[in-house]
Amino acid sequence: MERKRIAIGCDHIVTPIKNQIKNYLISQGHDVVDCGTYDTVRTHYPIFGKRVAEEVVNNNFDFGVVICGTGVGISNSAQKVKGARVALVRDLYTARKAREQYNANIIAFGGRITGPGIIEEAIDIFRKTEFKGDQELVDYLDGIIPEEANKNVYFKKQLDKWDKGEYHD
Ligand code: RB5
């Protein structure tokens, strides 16, 4: 199994779940960096979403894992960091597609919504899946092609392709 470098973070609502997932990943042989929070004292999810995203974007982690109560707050916070591509995942199909089509580099969960069995398996699928999608689309989402966005022709090439019936999924 290929060893991965993984950054993980959570808010105070789900610290015990984060610890469980972290221990699982370590037991699988991965190199895991815990970006906090480390206890159940009230804090704020954006701190840890941002921290994990910055680590992933700047420090060559293979990917990040973020968890809060619903997954909504921390996934949105992480997504605000340029270069972060965050997928809020509740099922195994989404875990695979998030990587395959979107090249997500952060997987997010709601620890009060999704159980540890699904979280562990979703991370396994996420780490094994290769990106097979359209790099240009991902670049748009990353804001790498801003000139077109500013001219209001955002996704024009893809929309033209769609009109011609060239998209099949
Ligand atoms: C608690 O701050 C709760 O709002 C948080 O864990 C999360 O569910 C937000 O999306």
PDB file of C-alpha atoms and ligand atoms in Angstrom:
ATOM      1  CA  MET A   1       0.000   0.000   0.000  1.00  0.00           C
ATOM      2  CA  GLU A   2       1.258   3.441  -0.897  1.00  0.00           C
ATOM      3  CA  ARG A   3       2.021   5.537   2.160  1.00  0.00           C
ATOM      4  CA  LYS A   4       0.409   9.000   2.032  1.00  0.00           C
ATOM      5  CA  ARG A   5       1.047  12.269   3.836  1.00  0.00           C
ATOM      6  CA  ILE A   6      -2.270  13.405   5.240  1.00  0.00           C
ATOM      7  CA  ALA A   7      -3.220  16.589   7.136  1.00  0.00           C
ATOM      8  CA  ILE A   8      -6.288  16.248   9.349  1.00  0.00           C
ATOM      9  CA  GLY A   9      -8.342  18.760  11.337  1.00  0.00           C
ATOM     10  CA  CYS A  10     -11.657  19.180  13.114  1.00  0.00           C
ATOM     11  CA  ASP A  11     -13.622  21.396  15.473  1.00  0.00           C
ATOM     12  CA  HIS A  12     -14.421  20.627  19.133  1.00  0.00           C
ATOM     13  CA  ILE A  13     -17.709  18.872  18.264  1.00  0.00           C
ATOM     14  CA  VAL A  14     -15.990  15.870  16.707  1.00  0.00           C
ATOM     15  CA  THR A  15     -12.506  15.621  18.259  1.00  0.00           C
ATOM     16  CA  PRO A  16     -13.018  12.013  19.466  1.00  0.00           C
ATOM     17  CA  ILE A  17     -14.147  11.009  15.956  1.00  0.00           C
ATOM     18  CA  LYS A  18     -11.172  12.818  14.389  1.00  0.00           C
ATOM     19  CA  ASN A  19      -8.863  10.923  16.791  1.00  0.00           C
ATOM     20  CA  GLN A  20     -10.450   7.635  15.790  1.00  0.00           C
ATOM     21  CA  ILE A  21      -9.942   8.392  12.090  1.00  0.00           C
ATOM     22  CA  LYS A  22      -6.408   9.631  12.686  1.00  0.00           C
ATOM     23  CA  ASN A  23      -5.539   6.403  14.548  1.00  0.00           C
ATOM     24  CA  TYR A  24      -7.036   4.364  11.743  1.00  0.00           C
ATOM     25  CA  LEU A  25      -4.898   6.158   9.143  1.00  0.00           C
ATOM     26  CA  ILE A  26      -1.762   5.779  11.256  1.00  0.00           C
ATOM     27  CA  SER A  27      -2.544   2.062  11.713  1.00  0.00           C
ATOM     28  CA  GLN A  28      -2.689   1.824   7.911  1.00  0.00           C
ATOM     29  CA  GLY A  29       0.872   3.163   7.727  1.00  0.00           C
ATOM     30  CA  HIS A  30       0.147   6.742   6.654  1.00  0.00           C
ATOM     31  CA  ASP A  31       2.019   9.777   7.842  1.00  0.00           C
ATOM     32  CA  VAL A  32      -0.641  11.928   9.540  1.00  0.00           C
ATOM     33  CA  VAL A  33      -0.250  15.509  10.770  1.00  0.00           C
ATOM     34  CA  ASP A  34      -2.979  16.643  13.172  1.00  0.00           C
ATOM     35  CA  CYS A  35      -3.749  20.348  12.713  1.00  0.00           C
ATOM     36  CA  GLY A  36      -6.146  20.436  15.709  1.00  0.00           C
ATOM     37  CA  THR A  37      -8.282  21.064  17.523  1.00  0.00           C
ATOM     38  CA  TYR A  38      -7.001  18.668  20.141  1.00  0.00           C
ATOM     39  CA  ASP A  39      -9.751  18.679  22.774  1.00  0.00           C
ATOM     40  CA  THR A  40     -13.461  19.406  23.149  1.00  0.00           C
ATOM     41  CA  VAL A  41     -13.166  22.980  24.381  1.00  0.00           C
ATOM     42  CA  ARG A  42     -15.392  25.235  22.289  1.00  0.00           C
ATOM     43  CA  THR A  43     -13.601  26.686  19.294  1.00  0.00           C
ATOM     44  CA  HIS A  44     -14.426  27.648  15.704  1.00  0.00           C
ATOM     45  CA  TYR A  45     -14.358  25.386  12.671  1.00  0.00           C
ATOM     46  CA  PRO A  46     -12.894  27.994  10.215  1.00  0.00           C
ATOM     47  CA  ILE A  47      -9.595  27.983  12.120  1.00  0.00           C
ATOM     48  CA  PHE A  48      -9.041  24.304  11.400  1.00  0.00           C
ATOM     49  CA  GLY A  49     -10.516  24.235   7.911  1.00  0.00           C
ATOM     50  CA  LYS A  50      -8.165  27.035   6.908  1.00  0.00           C
ATOM     51  CA  ARG A  51      -5.192  25.459   8.673  1.00  0.00           C
ATOM     52  CA  VAL A  52      -5.589  22.084   6.960  1.00  0.00           C
ATOM     53  CA  ALA A  53      -6.146  23.713   3.556  1.00  0.00           C
ATOM     54  CA  GLU A  54      -3.028  25.872   3.924  1.00  0.00           C
ATOM     55  CA  GLU A  55      -0.986  22.828   4.897  1.00  0.00           C
ATOM     56  CA  VAL A  56      -2.259  20.888   1.893  1.00  0.00           C
ATOM     57  CA  VAL A  57      -1.728  23.733  -0.555  1.00  0.00           C
ATOM     58  CA  ASN A  58       1.705  24.777   0.767  1.00  0.00           C
ATOM     59  CA  ASN A  59       3.358  21.702   2.169  1.00  0.00           C
ATOM     60  CA  ASN A  60       2.875  18.962  -0.360  1.00  0.00           C
ATOM     61  CA  PHE A  61       0.520  16.812   1.645  1.00  0.00           C
ATOM     62  CA  ASP A  62      -1.128  14.236  -0.558  1.00  0.00           C
ATOM     63  CA  PHE A  63      -4.491  15.341   0.762  1.00  0.00           C
ATOM     64  CA  GLY A  64      -6.386  16.691   3.762  1.00  0.00           C
ATOM     65  CA  VAL A  65      -9.275  15.456   5.887  1.00  0.00           C
ATOM     66  CA  VAL A  66     -11.551  17.941   7.671  1.00  0.00           C
ATOM     67  CA  ILE A  67     -14.414  17.095  10.003  1.00  0.00           C
ATOM     68  CA  CYS A  68     -16.984  19.196  11.882  1.00  0.00           C
ATOM     69  CA  GLY A  69     -20.501  18.423  13.078  1.00  0.00           C
ATOM     70  CA  THR A  70     -22.174  18.622   9.690  1.00  0.00           C
ATOM     71  CA  GLY A  71     -19.090  19.040   7.518  1.00  0.00           C
ATOM     72  CA  VAL A  72     -20.616  22.185   6.027  1.00  0.00           C
ATOM     73  CA  GLY A  73     -18.751  24.823   8.046  1.00  0.00           C
ATOM     74  CA  ILE A  74     -15.307  23.298   7.860  1.00  0.00           C
ATOM     75  CA  SER A  75     -15.548  22.322   4.178  1.00  0.00           C
ATOM     76  CA  ASN A  76     -16.576  25.856   3.218  1.00  0.00           C
ATOM     77  CA  SER A  77     -13.798  27.346   5.324  1.00  0.00           C
ATOM     78  CA  ALA A  78     -11.184  25.102   3.751  1.00  0.00           C
ATOM     79  CA  GLN A  79     -12.522  25.880   0.275  1.00  0.00           C
ATOM     80  CA  LYS A  80     -11.739  29.585   0.724  1.00  0.00           C
ATOM     81  CA  VAL A  81      -7.992  28.865   0.557  1.00  0.00           C
ATOM     82  CA  LYS A  82      -6.763  29.225  -3.023  1.00  0.00           C
ATOM     83  CA  GLY A  83      -5.770  25.882  -4.449  1.00  0.00           C
ATOM     84  CA  ALA A  84      -7.965  23.887  -2.077  1.00  0.00           C
ATOM     85  CA  ARG A  85     -10.516  21.652  -3.776  1.00  0.00           C
ATOM     86  CA  VAL A  86     -12.814  20.379  -1.073  1.00  0.00           C
ATOM     87  CA  ALA A  87     -15.449  17.659  -1.348  1.00  0.00           C
ATOM     88  CA  LEU A  88     -18.051  17.174   1.383  1.00  0.00           C
ATOM     89  CA  VAL A  89     -18.597  13.432   1.294  1.00  0.00           C
ATOM     90  CA  ARG A  90     -21.339  11.269   2.773  1.00  0.00           C
ATOM     91  CA  ASP A  91     -21.014   8.146   0.628  1.00  0.00           C
ATOM     92  CA  LEU A  92     -18.420   6.037  -1.182  1.00  0.00           C
ATOM     93  CA  TYR A  93     -19.536   6.979  -4.686  1.00  0.00           C
ATOM     94  CA  THR A  94     -18.932  10.663  -3.974  1.00  0.00           C
ATOM     95  CA  ALA A  95     -15.540   9.862  -2.431  1.00  0.00           C
ATOM     96  CA  ARG A  96     -14.447   8.238  -5.679  1.00  0.00           C
ATOM     97  CA  LYS A  97     -15.963  10.819  -8.020  1.00  0.00           C
ATOM     98  CA  ALA A  98     -14.549  13.712  -5.992  1.00  0.00           C
ATOM     99  CA  ARG A  99     -11.073  12.522  -6.878  1.00  0.00           C
ATOM    100  CA  GLU A 100     -11.750  11.077 -10.324  1.00  0.00           C
ATOM    101  CA  GLN A 101     -13.550  14.087 -11.812  1.00  0.00           C
ATOM    102  CA  TYR A 102     -12.706  17.033  -9.581  1.00  0.00           C
ATOM    103  CA  ASN A 103      -9.247  16.107  -8.302  1.00  0.00           C
ATOM    104  CA  ALA A 104     -10.290  17.102  -4.791  1.00  0.00           C
ATOM    105  CA  ASN A 105      -7.362  17.512  -2.437  1.00  0.00           C
ATOM    106  CA  ILE A 106      -9.425  17.725   0.755  1.00  0.00           C
ATOM    107  CA  ILE A 107     -12.176  15.366   1.835  1.00  0.00           C
ATOM    108  CA  ALA A 108     -14.700  16.672   4.384  1.00  0.00           C
ATOM    109  CA  PHE A 109     -17.161  14.882   6.636  1.00  0.00           C
ATOM    110  CA  GLY A 110     -19.891  15.656   9.122  1.00  0.00           C
ATOM    111  CA  GLY A 111     -18.938  13.602  12.154  1.00  0.00           C
ATOM    112  CA  ARG A 112     -22.507  13.816  13.491  1.00  0.00           C
ATOM    113  CA  ILE A 113     -23.872  12.646  10.157  1.00  0.00           C
ATOM    114  CA  THR A 114     -21.519   9.996   8.790  1.00  0.00           C
ATOM    115  CA  GLY A 115     -20.271   7.051  10.867  1.00  0.00           C
ATOM    116  CA  PRO A 116     -16.604   6.087  11.272  1.00  0.00           C
ATOM    117  CA  GLY A 117     -16.924   3.000   9.075  1.00  0.00           C
ATOM    118  CA  ILE A 118     -18.019   5.049   6.069  1.00  0.00           C
ATOM    119  CA  ILE A 119     -15.472   7.783   6.830  1.00  0.00           C
ATOM    120  CA  GLU A 120     -12.606   5.269   6.908  1.00  0.00           C
ATOM    121  CA  GLU A 121     -13.686   3.518   3.745  1.00  0.00           C
ATOM    122  CA  ALA A 122     -14.370   6.802   1.949  1.00  0.00           C
ATOM    123  CA  ILE A 123     -10.839   7.995   2.754  1.00  0.00           C
ATOM    124  CA  ASP A 124      -9.423   4.683   1.480  1.00  0.00           C
ATOM    125  CA  ILE A 125     -11.288   5.062  -1.808  1.00  0.00           C
ATOM    126  CA  PHE A 126     -10.381   8.740  -2.073  1.00  0.00           C
ATOM    127  CA  ARG A 127      -6.654   8.051  -1.642  1.00  0.00           C
ATOM    128  CA  LYS A 128      -6.632   5.191  -4.166  1.00  0.00           C
ATOM    129  CA  THR A 129      -8.554   6.969  -6.928  1.00  0.00           C
ATOM    130  CA  GLU A 130      -6.716   8.709  -9.765  1.00  0.00           C
ATOM    131  CA  PHE A 131      -7.863  11.934 -11.405  1.00  0.00           C
ATOM    132  CA  LYS A 132      -9.250  11.248 -14.884  1.00  0.00           C
ATOM    133  CA  GLY A 133     -11.194  14.437 -15.468  1.00  0.00           C
ATOM    134  CA  ASP A 134     -10.785  17.605 -17.461  1.00  0.00           C
ATOM    135  CA  GLN A 135      -7.775  19.561 -16.153  1.00  0.00           C
ATOM    136  CA  GLU A 136      -9.037  22.769 -17.711  1.00  0.00           C
ATOM    137  CA  LEU A 137     -12.281  22.543 -15.762  1.00  0.00           C
ATOM    138  CA  VAL A 138     -10.353  22.073 -12.560  1.00  0.00           C
ATOM    139  CA  ASP A 139      -8.144  25.039 -13.462  1.00  0.00           C
ATOM    140  CA  TYR A 140     -11.279  27.161 -13.871  1.00  0.00           C
ATOM    141  CA  LEU A 141     -12.460  26.112 -10.454  1.00  0.00           C
ATOM    142  CA  ASP A 142      -9.044  26.962  -9.045  1.00  0.00           C
ATOM    143  CA  GLY A 143      -9.310  30.406 -10.654  1.00  0.00           C
ATOM    144  CA  ILE A 144      -6.259  29.823 -12.841  1.00  0.00           C
ATOM    145  CA  ILE A 145      -7.971  31.214 -15.939  1.00  0.00           C
ATOM    146  CA  PRO A 146      -9.273  34.511 -14.518  1.00  0.00           C
ATOM    147  CA  GLU A 147      -9.176  36.529 -17.763  1.00  0.00           C
ATOM    148  CA  GLU A 148     -12.026  34.506 -19.207  1.00  0.00           C
ATOM    149  CA  ALA A 149     -13.977  34.701 -15.976  1.00  0.00           C
ATOM    150  CA  ASN A 150     -13.627  38.470 -15.982  1.00  0.00           C
ATOM    151  CA  LYS A 151     -14.835  38.740 -19.571  1.00  0.00           C
ATOM    152  CA  ASN A 152     -17.944  36.777 -18.687  1.00  0.00           C
ATOM    153  CA  VAL A 153     -17.024  33.892 -20.942  1.00  0.00           C
ATOM    154  CA  TYR A 154     -16.400  31.633 -17.973  1.00  0.00           C
ATOM    155  CA  PHE A 155     -16.596  27.972 -19.037  1.00  0.00           C
ATOM    156  CA  LYS A 156     -17.376  29.093 -22.595  1.00  0.00           C
ATOM    157  CA  LYS A 157     -15.335  26.337 -24.209  1.00  0.00           C
ATOM    158  CA  GLN A 158     -17.053  23.684 -22.080  1.00  0.00           C
ATOM    159  CA  LEU A 159     -20.502  25.178 -22.669  1.00  0.00           C
ATOM    160  CA  ASP A 160     -19.905  25.181 -26.437  1.00  0.00           C
ATOM    161  CA  LYS A 161     -18.824  21.565 -26.212  1.00  0.00           C
ATOM    162  CA  TRP A 162     -22.015  20.772 -24.306  1.00  0.00           C
ATOM    163  CA  ASP A 163     -24.142  22.506 -26.963  1.00  0.00           C
ATOM    164  CA  LYS A 164     -22.504  20.356 -29.615  1.00  0.00           C
ATOM    165  CA  GLY A 165     -23.370  17.204 -27.673  1.00  0.00           C
ATOM    166  CA  GLU A 166     -19.759  16.360 -26.911  1.00  0.00           C
ATOM    167  CA  TYR A 167     -20.291  15.675 -23.189  1.00  0.00           C
ATOM    168  CA  HIS A 168     -21.551  12.282 -22.248  1.00  0.00           C
ATOM    169  CA  ASP A 169     -21.722  12.187 -18.455  1.00  0.00           C
TER     170      ASP A 169
HETATM  171  C1  RB5 B   1     -20.487  23.673  15.825  1.00  0.00           C
HETATM  172  O1  RB5 B   1     -19.744  24.841  15.747  1.00  0.00           O
HETATM  173  C2  RB5 B   1     -21.068  23.268  14.489  1.00  0.00           C
HETATM  174  O2  RB5 B   1     -21.692  24.372  13.911  1.00  0.00           O
HETATM  175  C3  RB5 B   1     -20.002  22.733  13.532  1.00  0.00           C
HETATM  176  O3  RB5 B   1     -19.417  21.600  14.053  1.00  0.00           O
HETATM  177  C4  RB5 B   1     -20.498  22.360  12.175  1.00  0.00           C
HETATM  178  O4  RB5 B   1     -21.548  21.467  12.235  1.00  0.00           O
HETATM  179  C5  RB5 B   1     -20.755  23.450  11.235  1.00  0.00           C
HETATM  180  O5  RB5 B   1     -20.973  23.252  10.040  1.00  0.00           O
END
